[in-house]
XYZ file of C-alpha atoms in Angstrom:
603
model
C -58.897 -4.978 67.299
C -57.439 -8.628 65.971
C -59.453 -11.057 65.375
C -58.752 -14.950 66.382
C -59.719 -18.136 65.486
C -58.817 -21.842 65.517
C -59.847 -24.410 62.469
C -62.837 -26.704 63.295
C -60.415 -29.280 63.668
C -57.447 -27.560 65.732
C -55.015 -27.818 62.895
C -54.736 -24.159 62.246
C -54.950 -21.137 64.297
C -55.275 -17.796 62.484
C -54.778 -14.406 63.541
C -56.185 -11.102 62.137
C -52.666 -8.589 63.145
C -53.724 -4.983 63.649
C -51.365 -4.065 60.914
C -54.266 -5.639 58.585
C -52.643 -9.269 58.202
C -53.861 -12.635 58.177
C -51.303 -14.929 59.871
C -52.300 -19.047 59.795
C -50.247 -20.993 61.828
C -49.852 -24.792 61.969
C -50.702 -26.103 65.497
C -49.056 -29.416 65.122
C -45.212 -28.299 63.679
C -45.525 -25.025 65.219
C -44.826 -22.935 62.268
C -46.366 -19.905 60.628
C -47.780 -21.348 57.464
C -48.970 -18.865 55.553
C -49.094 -14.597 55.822
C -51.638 -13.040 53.727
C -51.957 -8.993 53.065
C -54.526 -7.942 51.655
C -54.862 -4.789 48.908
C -56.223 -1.659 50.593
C -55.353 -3.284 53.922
C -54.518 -0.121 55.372
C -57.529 2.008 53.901
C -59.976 -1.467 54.743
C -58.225 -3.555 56.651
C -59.825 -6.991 57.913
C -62.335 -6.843 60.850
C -63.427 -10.031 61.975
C -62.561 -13.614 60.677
C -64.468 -17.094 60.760
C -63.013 -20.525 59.293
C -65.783 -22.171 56.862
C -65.969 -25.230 54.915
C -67.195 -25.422 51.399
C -67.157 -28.523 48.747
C -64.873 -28.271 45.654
C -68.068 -28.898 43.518
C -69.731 -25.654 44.954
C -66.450 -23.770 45.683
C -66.695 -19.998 44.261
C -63.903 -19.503 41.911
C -62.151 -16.385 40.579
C -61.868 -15.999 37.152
C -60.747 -19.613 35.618
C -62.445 -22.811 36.487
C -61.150 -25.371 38.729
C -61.524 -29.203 38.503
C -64.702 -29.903 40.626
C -64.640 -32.714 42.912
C -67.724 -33.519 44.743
C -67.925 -34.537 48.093
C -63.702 -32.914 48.788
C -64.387 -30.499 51.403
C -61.930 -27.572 51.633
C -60.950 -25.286 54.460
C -61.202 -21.508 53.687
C -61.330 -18.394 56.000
C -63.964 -15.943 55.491
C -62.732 -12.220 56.281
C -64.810 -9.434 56.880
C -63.692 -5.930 55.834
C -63.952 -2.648 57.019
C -65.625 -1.385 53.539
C -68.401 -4.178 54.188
C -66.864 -7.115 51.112
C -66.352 -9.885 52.696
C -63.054 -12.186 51.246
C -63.125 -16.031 50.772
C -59.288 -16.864 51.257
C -58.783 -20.617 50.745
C -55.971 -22.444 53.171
C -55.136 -24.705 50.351
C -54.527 -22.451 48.048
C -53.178 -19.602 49.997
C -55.145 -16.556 48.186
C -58.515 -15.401 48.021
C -60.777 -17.574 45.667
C -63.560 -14.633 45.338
C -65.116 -11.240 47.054
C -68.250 -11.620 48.376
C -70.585 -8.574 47.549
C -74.147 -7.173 46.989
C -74.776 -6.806 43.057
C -76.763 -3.441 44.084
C -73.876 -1.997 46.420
C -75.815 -2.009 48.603
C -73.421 -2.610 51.410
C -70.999 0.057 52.464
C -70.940 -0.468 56.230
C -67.914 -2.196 58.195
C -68.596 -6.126 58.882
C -68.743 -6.361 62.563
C -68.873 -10.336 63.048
C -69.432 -13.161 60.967
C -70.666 -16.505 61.487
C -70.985 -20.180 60.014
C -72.602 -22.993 60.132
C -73.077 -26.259 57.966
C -76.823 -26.476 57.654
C -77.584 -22.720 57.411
C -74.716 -20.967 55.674
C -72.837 -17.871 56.133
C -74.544 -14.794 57.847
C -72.675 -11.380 58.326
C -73.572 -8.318 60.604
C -72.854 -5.012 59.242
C -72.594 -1.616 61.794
C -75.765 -0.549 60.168
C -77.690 -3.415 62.139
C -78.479 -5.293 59.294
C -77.683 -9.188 59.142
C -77.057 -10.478 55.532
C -77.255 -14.298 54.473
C -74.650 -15.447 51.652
C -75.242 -17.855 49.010
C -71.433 -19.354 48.393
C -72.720 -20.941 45.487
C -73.371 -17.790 43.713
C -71.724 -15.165 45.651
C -74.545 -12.940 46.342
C -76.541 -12.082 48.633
C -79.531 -14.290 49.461
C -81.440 -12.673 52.658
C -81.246 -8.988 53.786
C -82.494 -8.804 57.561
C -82.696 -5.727 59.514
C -82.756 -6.145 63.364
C -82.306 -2.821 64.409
C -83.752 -2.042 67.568
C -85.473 1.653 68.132
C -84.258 2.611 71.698
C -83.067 5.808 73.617
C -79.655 4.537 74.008
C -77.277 5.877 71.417
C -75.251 2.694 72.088
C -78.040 0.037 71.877
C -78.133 0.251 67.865
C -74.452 -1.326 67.240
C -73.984 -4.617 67.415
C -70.776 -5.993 68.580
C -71.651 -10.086 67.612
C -74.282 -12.495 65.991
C -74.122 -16.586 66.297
C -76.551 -19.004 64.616
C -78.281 -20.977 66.702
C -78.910 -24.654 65.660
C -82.349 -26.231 66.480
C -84.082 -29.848 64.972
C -87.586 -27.813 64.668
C -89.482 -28.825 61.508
C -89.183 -25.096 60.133
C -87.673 -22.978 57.353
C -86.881 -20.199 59.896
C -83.130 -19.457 61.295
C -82.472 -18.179 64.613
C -79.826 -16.080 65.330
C -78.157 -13.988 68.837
C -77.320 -10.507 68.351
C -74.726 -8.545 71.004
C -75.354 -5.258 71.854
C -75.894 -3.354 74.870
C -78.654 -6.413 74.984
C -78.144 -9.637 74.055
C -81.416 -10.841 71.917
C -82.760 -13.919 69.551
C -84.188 -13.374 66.453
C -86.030 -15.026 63.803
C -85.011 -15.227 60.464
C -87.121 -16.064 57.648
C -88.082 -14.879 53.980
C -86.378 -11.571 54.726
C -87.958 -10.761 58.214
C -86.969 -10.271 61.448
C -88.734 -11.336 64.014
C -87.274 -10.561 68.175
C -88.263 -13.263 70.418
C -86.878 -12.662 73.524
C -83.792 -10.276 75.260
C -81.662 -12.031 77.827
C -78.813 -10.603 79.894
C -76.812 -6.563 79.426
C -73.900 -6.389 77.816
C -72.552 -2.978 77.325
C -68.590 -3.587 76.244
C -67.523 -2.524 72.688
C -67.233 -6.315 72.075
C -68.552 -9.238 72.650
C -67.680 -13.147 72.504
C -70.388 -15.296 72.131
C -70.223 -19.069 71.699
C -73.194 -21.555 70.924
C -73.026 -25.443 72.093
C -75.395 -27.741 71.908
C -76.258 -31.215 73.428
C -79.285 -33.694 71.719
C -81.828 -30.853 71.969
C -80.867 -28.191 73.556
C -78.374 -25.533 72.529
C -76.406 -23.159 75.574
C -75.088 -19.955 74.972
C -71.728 -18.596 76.397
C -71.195 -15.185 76.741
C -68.545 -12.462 77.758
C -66.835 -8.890 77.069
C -64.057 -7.479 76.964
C -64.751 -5.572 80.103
C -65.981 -7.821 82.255
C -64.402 -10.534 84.191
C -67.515 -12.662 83.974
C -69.057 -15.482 81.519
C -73.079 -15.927 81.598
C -74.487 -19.091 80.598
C -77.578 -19.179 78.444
C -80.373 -21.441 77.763
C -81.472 -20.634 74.167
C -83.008 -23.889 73.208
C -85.538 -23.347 70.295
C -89.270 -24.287 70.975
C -92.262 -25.099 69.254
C -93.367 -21.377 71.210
C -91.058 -19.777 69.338
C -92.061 -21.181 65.602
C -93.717 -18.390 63.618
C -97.688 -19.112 63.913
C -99.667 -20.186 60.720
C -103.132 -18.782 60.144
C -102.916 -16.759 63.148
C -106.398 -14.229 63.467
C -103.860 -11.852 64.854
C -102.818 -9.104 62.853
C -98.898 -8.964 62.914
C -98.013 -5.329 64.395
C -95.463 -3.047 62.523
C -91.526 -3.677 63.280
C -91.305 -0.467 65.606
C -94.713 -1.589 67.744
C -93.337 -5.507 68.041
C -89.768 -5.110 68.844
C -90.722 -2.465 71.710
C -93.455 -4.623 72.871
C -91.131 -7.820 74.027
C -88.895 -5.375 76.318
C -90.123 -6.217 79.299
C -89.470 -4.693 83.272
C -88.274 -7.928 84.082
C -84.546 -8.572 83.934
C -83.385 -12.145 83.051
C -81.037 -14.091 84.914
C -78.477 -16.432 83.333
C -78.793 -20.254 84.391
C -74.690 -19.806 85.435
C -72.240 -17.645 85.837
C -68.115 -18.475 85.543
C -65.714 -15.840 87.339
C -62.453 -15.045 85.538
C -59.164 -13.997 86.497
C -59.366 -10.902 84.139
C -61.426 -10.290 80.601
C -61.715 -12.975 78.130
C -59.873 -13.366 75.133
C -61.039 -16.482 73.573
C -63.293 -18.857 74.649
C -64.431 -22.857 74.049
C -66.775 -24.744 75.113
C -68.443 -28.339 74.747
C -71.141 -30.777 75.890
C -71.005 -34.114 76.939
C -73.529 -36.741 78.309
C -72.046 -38.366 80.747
C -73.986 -41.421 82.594
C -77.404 -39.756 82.088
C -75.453 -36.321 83.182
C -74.603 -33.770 81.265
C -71.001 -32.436 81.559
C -69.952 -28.930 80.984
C -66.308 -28.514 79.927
C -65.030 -24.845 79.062
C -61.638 -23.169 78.379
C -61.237 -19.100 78.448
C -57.917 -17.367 77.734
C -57.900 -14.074 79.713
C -55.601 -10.912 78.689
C -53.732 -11.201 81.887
C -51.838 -14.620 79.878
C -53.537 -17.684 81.967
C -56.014 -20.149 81.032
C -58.821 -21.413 83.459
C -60.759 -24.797 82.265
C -63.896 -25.537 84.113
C -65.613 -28.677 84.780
C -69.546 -28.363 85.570
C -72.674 -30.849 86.085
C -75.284 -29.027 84.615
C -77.812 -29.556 87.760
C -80.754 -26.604 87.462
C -79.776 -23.153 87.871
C -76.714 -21.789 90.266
C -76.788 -17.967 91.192
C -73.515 -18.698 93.129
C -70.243 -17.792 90.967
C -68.273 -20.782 89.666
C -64.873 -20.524 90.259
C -62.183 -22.559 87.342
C -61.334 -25.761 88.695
C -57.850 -25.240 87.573
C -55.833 -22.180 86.330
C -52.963 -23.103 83.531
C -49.851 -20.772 83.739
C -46.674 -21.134 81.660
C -43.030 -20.040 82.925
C -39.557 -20.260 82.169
C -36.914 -21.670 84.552
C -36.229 -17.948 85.785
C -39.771 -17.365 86.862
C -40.302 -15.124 83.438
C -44.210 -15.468 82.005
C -44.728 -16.908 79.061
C -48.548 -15.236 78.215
C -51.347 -17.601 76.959
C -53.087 -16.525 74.095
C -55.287 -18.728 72.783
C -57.018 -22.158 73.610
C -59.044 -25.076 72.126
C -61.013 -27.887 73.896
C -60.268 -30.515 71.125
C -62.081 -34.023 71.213
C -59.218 -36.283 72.593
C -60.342 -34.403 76.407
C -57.169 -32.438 76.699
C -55.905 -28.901 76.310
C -54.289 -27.200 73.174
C -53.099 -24.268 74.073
C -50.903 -21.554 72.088
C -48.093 -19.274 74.239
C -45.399 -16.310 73.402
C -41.752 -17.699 72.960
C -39.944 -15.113 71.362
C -41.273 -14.113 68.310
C -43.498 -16.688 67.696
C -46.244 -19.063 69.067
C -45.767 -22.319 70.323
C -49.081 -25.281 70.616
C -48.806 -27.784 72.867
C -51.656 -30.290 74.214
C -52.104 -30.167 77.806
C -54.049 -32.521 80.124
C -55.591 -30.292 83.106
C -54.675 -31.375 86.608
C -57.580 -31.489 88.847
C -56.297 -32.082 91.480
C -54.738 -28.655 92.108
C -55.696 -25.105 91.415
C -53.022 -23.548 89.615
C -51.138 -25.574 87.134
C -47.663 -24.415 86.305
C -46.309 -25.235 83.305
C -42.230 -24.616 83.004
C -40.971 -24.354 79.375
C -37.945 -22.849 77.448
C -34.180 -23.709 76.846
C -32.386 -22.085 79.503
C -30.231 -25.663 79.973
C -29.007 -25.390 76.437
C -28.365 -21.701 76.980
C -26.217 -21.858 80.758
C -24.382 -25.300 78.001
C -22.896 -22.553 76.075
C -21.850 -20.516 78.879
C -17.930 -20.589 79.029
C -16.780 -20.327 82.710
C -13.089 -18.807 83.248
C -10.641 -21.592 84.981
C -8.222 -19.770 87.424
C -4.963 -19.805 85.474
C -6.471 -18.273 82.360
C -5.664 -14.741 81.299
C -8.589 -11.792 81.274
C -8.683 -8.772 79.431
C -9.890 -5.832 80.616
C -11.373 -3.124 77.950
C -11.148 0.676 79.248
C -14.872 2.290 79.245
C -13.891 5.682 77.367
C -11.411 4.220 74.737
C -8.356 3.578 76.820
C -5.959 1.085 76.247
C -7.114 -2.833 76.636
C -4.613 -4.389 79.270
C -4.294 -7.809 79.996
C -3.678 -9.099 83.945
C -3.416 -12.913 84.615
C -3.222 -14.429 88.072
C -3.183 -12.277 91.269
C 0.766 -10.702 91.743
C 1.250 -11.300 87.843
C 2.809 -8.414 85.903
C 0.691 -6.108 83.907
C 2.084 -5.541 80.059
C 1.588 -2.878 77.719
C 2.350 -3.136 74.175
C 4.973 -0.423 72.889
C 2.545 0.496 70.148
C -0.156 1.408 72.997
C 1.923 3.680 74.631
C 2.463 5.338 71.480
C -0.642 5.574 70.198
C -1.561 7.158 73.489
C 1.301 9.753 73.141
C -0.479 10.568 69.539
C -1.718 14.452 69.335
C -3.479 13.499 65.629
C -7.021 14.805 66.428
C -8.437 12.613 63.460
C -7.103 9.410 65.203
C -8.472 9.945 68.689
C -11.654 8.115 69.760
C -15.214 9.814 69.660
C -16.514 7.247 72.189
C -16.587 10.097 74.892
C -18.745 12.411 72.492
C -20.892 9.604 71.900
C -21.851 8.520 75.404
C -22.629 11.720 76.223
C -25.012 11.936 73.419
C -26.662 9.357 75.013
C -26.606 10.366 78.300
C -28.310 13.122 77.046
C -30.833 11.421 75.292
C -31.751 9.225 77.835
C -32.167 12.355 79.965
C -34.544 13.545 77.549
C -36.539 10.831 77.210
C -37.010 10.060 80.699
C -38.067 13.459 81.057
C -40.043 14.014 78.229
C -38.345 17.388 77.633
C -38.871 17.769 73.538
C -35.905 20.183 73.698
C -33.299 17.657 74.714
C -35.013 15.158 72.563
C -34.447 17.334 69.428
C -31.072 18.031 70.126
C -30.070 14.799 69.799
C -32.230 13.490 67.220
C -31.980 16.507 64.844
C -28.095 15.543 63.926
C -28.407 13.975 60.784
C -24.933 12.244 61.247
C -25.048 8.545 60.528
C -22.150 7.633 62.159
C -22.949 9.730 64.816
C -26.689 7.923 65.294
C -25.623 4.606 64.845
C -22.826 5.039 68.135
C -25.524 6.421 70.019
C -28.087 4.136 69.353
C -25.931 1.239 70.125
C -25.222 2.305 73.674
C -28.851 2.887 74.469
C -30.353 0.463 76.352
C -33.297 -1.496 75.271
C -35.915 -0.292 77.611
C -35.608 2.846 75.839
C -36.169 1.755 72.563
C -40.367 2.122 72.793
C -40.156 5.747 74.001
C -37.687 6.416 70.750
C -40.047 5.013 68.569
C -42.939 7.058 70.244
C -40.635 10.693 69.485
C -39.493 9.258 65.832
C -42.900 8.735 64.883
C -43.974 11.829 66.498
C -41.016 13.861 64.478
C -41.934 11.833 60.812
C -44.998 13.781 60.759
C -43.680 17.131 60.544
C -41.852 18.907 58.108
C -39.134 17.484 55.831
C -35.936 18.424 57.890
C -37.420 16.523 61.112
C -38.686 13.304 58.732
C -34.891 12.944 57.129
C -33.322 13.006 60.646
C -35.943 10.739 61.388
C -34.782 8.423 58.629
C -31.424 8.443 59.530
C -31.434 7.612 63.102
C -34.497 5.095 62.469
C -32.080 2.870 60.412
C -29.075 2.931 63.107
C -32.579 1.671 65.560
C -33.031 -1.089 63.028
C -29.271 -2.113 62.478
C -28.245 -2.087 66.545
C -31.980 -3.549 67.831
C -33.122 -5.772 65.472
C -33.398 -9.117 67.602
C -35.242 -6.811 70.339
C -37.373 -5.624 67.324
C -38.560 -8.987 66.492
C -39.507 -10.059 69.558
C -41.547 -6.820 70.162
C -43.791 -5.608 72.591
C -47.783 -4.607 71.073
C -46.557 -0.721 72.232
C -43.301 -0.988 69.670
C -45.200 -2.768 67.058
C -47.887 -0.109 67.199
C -44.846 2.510 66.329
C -43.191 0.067 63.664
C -47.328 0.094 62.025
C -47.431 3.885 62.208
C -43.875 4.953 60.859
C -44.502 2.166 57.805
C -47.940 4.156 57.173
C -46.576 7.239 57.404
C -43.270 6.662 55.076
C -45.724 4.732 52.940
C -48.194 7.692 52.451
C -44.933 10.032 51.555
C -44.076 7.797 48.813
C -47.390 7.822 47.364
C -47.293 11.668 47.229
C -43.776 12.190 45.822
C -43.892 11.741 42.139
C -46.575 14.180 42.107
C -44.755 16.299 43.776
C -41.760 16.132 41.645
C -43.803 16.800 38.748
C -45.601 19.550 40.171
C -42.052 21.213 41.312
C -40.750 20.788 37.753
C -43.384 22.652 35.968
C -43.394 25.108 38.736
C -39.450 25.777 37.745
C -39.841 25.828 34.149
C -43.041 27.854 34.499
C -40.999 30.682 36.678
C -37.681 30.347 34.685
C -39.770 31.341 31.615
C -41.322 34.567 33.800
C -38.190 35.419 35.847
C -36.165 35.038 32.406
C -34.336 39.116 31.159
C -35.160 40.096 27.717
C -31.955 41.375 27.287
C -29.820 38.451 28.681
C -30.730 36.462 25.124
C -27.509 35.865 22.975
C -27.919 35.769 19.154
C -26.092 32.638 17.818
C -26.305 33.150 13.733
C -26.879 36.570 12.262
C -27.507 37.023 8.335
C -27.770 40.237 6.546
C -29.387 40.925 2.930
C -27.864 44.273 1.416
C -29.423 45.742 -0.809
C -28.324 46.595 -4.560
C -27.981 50.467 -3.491
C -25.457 49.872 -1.003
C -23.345 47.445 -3.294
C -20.045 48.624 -4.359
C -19.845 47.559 -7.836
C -17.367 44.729 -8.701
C -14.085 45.045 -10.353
C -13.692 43.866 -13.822
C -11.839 40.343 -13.826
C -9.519 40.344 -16.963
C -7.859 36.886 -17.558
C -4.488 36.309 -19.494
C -6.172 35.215 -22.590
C -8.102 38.447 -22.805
C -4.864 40.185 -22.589
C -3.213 38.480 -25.236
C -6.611 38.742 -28.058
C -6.089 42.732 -27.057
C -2.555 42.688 -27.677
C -2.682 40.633 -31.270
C -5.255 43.782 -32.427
C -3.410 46.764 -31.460
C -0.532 44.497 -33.953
């Protein structure tokens, strides 16, 4: 699931893609800043994310040493990990300054949430139900806690969320809220952990949990994924709940104590704020206003609307609070423009981030009280019906024939219709390489809309199988958008089988790419989960093909050498040694002079 997150200050919002990604963008030009994959983001992809703030003096460095400047605080982004490392990526300098992990390896568990705070550091929750506190400084590993909790449940053991809570109790001990089918607050100190109390159920997969506090007392927010309901807390740290100094008492083992504090009794949460549809992202803050203290809190729900509530905190409410407004965003045409994220900064307004197109837009909005829905209409439909060219009455139109026919041209009503010589000809043409495949083509697509509509895998295959590129790229272009996620859904279905399937796959993919890219880019989650999968599973086939090149090349020299006839082998230089019983002996070689030495004797 992504993870989301604005900067303490609201001058970044980053997102954790489900691709693996980081994306950062800047809230005040609207602009994605910065894009950061990580390596093995694919094998251990990012969980969970949480925006820190560390001093250049005491900033971990990787590698070389930096210039140290004490007192310069610097953004950076802490990302968990699905292998249990957790990375330090720095804003400024757009890459990861160091890897947090245990010098024993201790840690091999996925990070499940992480949180931060300026007095006590950075804690992390691993599945295993252990907490672990970082030292920055260092990069270790300062405090190991484990807070598992020994219950029937199968489900109670994973927790989903941990936040610190902040107290001004003369103590060394931490305090921290754990999320899992039971929300509970611990005590942290010299390695132990201690449960306190349990408040409310939460049984969802995940949990959002935010802490504010107010002079003394710190309020906890919490919601699921699953529920279209936020509880409201009181977790305000007491001198009760300080661990006791020469106590008589003998402390009991972890198993007796943490089973002991589960009581019958089933707390009940000081408020509780009704939603439109799960939460997203929350906010919340405290104010004192006129001896009162003021509630203020923004959620972002998955149905793309924003409710802010304003609340007197006046004792306990069981009654529901409704939002006191509900912030929608439209175009001019009545089309949605979703809400996905929002921030209660400290000027008293409203930034809140929406889809326009491809990207996100931030904008600060003051809520209306005075009415219950707030409509907000954005988007450039007056520069868009600007370039829209209307057609006077006197100017000509041309008509274009559907299945390749002839374009004609027809002016005012009673005007004469004229056809160019060289139409008529070309019409009159029996060259079967000239004529138009337009017909061919539309039927094509006919037929695979038929098939997709259908789901028949038969008709599907027909099409798709042709490994024609001209052919796919005609098709494709006549297909109508809404059928572009199903096509993606049967290509991605076809690149994991054999090697015939994944080249027609290939080749009709590309005409997808070259005829839909601007529908591509503003994409749907369903087609960008396709787009993730088919870039996976063409990745993971490129990994594997040199070695499967080399393998088929010794496999062909190893059977050529087997397969090869012994009596197929031509000799190319033969040399023979005779022997001296075989020679022939040579001919005497008498030369002129001999001749003549014989003739002066015989004289």
């Amino acid at each position: 699931m992504a993870e989301a997150a604005f900067s303490e200050d609201g001058k970044y919002y980053s997102l954790i893609t489900q691709d693996g990604r980081l994306r950062i963008w800047d809230t005040e030009t609207n602009v994605l800043k910065q894009e950061y994959t990580p390596d093995l983001h694919l094998t251990s992809p990012p969980s969970c994310l949480q925006w820190i703030s560390v001093t250049s003096n005491t900033s971990p460095t990787k590698g070389v040493r930096r210039k140290s400047f004490s007192g310069v605080e610097t953004q950076c982004i802490a990302l968990g990990t699905a292998s249990g490392k957790i990375l330090i990526y720095s804003v400024s300098e757009a890459q990861i300054e160091t890897v947090l992990t245990d010098k024993n390896n201790a840690i091999h568990s996925k990070v499940q949430s992480l949180d931060w705070h300026r007095k006590y550091g950075l804690f992390s929750c691993t599945s295993d139900s252990h907490v672990w506190e970082w030292d920055l400084q260092s990069s270790c590993v300062r405090h190991k806690y484990n807070i598992h909790v020994y219950s029937k449940n199968k489900q109670g053991n994973k927790i989903s969320a941990i936040r610190i809570v902040p107290h001004n109790q003369n103590t060394p001990a931490k305090f921290l809220i754990s999320s899992s089918w039971q929300i509970r607050l611990w005590r942290l100190i010299d390695s132990e952990a201690t449960l306190i109390k349990c408040l409310g159920h939460n049984a969802a997969p995940r949990a959002l949990l935010t802490v504010a506090t107010v002079n003394n007392s710190s309020w906890l927010i919490e919601g699921s994924q699953t529920e279209r309901l936020l509880s409201f807390w009181d977790v305000t740290i007491t001198e009760e709940n300080l661990p006791q100094e020469n106590s008589e008492e003998s402390t009991p083992c972890k198993k007796q104590r943490k089973k002991s504090l589960t009581s019958a009794t089933v707390p009940v949460p000081t408020y509780n704020f009704v939603l439109e549809d799960a939460p997203r992202i929350i906010d919340v803050e405290l104010k004192v206003e006129n001896g009162a203290t003021r509630l203020s809190l923004a959620a972002a729900t998955r149905s793309g609307v924003v409710h802010y509530y304003g609340h007197l905190l006046n004792g306990a409410s069981p009654k529901p609070v409704k939002p006191s407004v509900t912030i929608q965003v439209t175009t001019e045409d009545a089309q949605p423009l979703p809400l996905q994220c929002v921030q209660l900064p400290k000027t008293g307004d409203l930034l809140i981030g929406y889809c326009s197109g491809p990207g996100v837009v931030f904008e600060k909005v003051i809520p209306d009280l005075k009415t219950k829905t707030q409509v907000l209409i954005r988007g450039d439909k007056s520069k868009e019906d600007k370039n829209e060219v209307v057609p006077k009455e006197n100017d000509q139109i041309t008509y274009v024939e559907p299945l390749g026919g002839v374009s004609r041209k027809r002016g005012n009503v009673g005007g004469k219709v004229e056809v160019t010589m060289e139409s008529r000809l070309s019409n009159l043409s029996l060259d079967v390489k000239s004529r138009s495949k337009t017909a061919v083509n539309q039927n094509l697509t006919k037929l695979l809309i038929q098939g997709l509509h259908s789901r028949d895998k038969n008709l599907i295959l027909t099409v798709l199988q042709r490994n024609d590129p001209a052919v796919a790229h005609n098709t494709i272009s006549s297909l109508p958008v809404n059928y572009i996620p199903a096509l993606l859904e049967q290509l991605t279905d076809m690149a994991t089988r054999k090697t015939s399937q994944c080249s027609s796959v290939c080749t009709w993919l590309c005409a997808v790419l070259q005829c839909h890219s601007a529908s591509l880019l503003a994409t749907s989650p369903h087609q960008s989960e396709h787009l993730t999968k088919l870039l996976a599973i063409f990745t993971q086939r490129r990994s594997n093909l040199c070695q499967l090149l080399s393998l088929k090349g010794r496999l062909d020299l190893t059977s050529c050498r087997r397969l090869a006839p012994e009596g197929d082998s031509h000799t190319l230089l033969q040399y023979e040694d005779s022997s001296s019983d075989e020679d022939v002996p040579p001919e005497g070689y008498e030369s002129d002079s001999r001749q003549s030495w014989d003739d002066g004797d015989t004289d």
